[in-house]
XYZ file of C-alpha atoms in Angstrom:
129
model
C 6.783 4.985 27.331
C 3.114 6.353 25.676
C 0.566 5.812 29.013
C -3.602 6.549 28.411
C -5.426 7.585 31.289
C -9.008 6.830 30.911
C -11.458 8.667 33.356
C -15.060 8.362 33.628
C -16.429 10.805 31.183
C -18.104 10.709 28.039
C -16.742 8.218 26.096
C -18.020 5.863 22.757
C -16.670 2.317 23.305
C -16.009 1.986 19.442
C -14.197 4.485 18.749
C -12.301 4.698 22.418
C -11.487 0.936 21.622
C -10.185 1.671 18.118
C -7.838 4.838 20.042
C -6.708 2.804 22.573
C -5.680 -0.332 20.080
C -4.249 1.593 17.154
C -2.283 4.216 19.373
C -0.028 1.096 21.419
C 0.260 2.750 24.574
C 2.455 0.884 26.619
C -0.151 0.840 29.789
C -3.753 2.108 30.344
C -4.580 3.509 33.505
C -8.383 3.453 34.287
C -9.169 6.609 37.158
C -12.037 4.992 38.980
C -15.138 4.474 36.877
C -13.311 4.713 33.603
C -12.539 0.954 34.203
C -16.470 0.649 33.376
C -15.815 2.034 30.170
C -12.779 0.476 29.454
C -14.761 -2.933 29.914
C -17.759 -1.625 27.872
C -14.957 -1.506 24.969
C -13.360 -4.598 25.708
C -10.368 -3.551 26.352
C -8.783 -4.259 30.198
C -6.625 -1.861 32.053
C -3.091 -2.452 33.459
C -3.924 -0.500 36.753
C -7.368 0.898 38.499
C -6.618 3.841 40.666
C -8.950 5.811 43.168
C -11.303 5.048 46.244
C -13.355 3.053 43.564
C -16.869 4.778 44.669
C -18.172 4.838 41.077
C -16.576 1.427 39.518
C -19.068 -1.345 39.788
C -18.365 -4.292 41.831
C -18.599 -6.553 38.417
C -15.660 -4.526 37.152
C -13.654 -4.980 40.192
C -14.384 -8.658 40.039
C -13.427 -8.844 35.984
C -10.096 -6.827 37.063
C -9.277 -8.945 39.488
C -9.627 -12.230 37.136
C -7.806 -10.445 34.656
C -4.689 -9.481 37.271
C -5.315 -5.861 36.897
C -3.176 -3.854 39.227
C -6.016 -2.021 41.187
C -4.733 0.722 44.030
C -7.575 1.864 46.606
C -7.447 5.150 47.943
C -9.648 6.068 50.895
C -13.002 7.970 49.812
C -11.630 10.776 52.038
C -8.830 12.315 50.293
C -7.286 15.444 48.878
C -6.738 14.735 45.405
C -9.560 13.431 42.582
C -9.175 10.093 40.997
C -8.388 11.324 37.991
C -5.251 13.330 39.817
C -4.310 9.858 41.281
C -3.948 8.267 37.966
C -1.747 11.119 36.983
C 0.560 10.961 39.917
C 0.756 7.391 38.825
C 1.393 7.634 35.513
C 4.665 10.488 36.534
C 5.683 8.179 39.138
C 6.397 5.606 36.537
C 8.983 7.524 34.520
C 11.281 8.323 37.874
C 12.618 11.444 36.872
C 13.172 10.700 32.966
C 10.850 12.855 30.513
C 7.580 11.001 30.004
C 6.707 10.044 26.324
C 3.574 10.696 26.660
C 0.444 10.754 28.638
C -2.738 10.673 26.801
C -6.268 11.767 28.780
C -9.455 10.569 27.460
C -13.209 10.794 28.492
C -11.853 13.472 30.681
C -14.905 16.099 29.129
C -18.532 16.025 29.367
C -21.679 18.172 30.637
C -20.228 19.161 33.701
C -18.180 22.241 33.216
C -16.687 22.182 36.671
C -15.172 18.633 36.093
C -14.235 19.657 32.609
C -12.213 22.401 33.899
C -11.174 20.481 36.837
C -9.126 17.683 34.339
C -7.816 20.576 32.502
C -6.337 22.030 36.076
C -4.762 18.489 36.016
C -3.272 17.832 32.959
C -1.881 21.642 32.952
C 0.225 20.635 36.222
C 1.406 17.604 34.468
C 2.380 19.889 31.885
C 4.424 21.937 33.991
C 6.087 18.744 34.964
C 7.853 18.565 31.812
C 5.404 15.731 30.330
């Protein structure tokens, strides 16, 4: 199973819509406000994860209509939205060797969430994905 993960970083709806079509992943997982971007490309997510605080309420509404599997987390929690998504995405496999997991708009200006996703994806790593 090949699973994207799309977070709420930079991210150019063209080209993220070409990845996301031409690569067949079996699922997209939006973390939050990467369901905005996902919609900006045109593409709709299989599942929304995290307390939604930066998704718009037109997004949640266009999920909904579109039977996207949306989770809400409480605002006050320990792990980031984008570490929910992960957790999701591992949780899927059940003990078998993921495929793949593929991060994108994950980077951007802000170094400490830059380095923050990379924290993430290197304990997925660990995890044998």
């Amino acid at each position: 199973m090949r699973i994207a993960i799309l977070a709420a970083g930079e991210w150019d709806p063209v080209w993220g819509r070409a990845q996301l079509t031409e690569e067949k992943y079996d699922l997209l997982i939006c973390a939050d406000g990467g369901a905005n971007l996902a919609l900006t490309a045109g593409v709709f997510p299989d599942v929304l994860i995290g307390d939604l605080d930066s998704v718009s309420q037109d997004t949640i509404d266009l999920c909904r209509r579109e039977n996207v599997k949306i989770v809400k987390y409480p605002s006050e929690k320990d792990q980031t939205d984008l570490e929910l998504a992960v957790d999701y995405a591992l949780g899927l496999f059940k003990g078998r060797p993921a495929e793949e997991i593929s991060l994108y708009a994950a980077g951007g200006m802000r170094m400490d969430h830059l380095l923050g996703n990379i924290a993430v994806m290197l304990g997925a790593a660990q995890k044998k994905v």
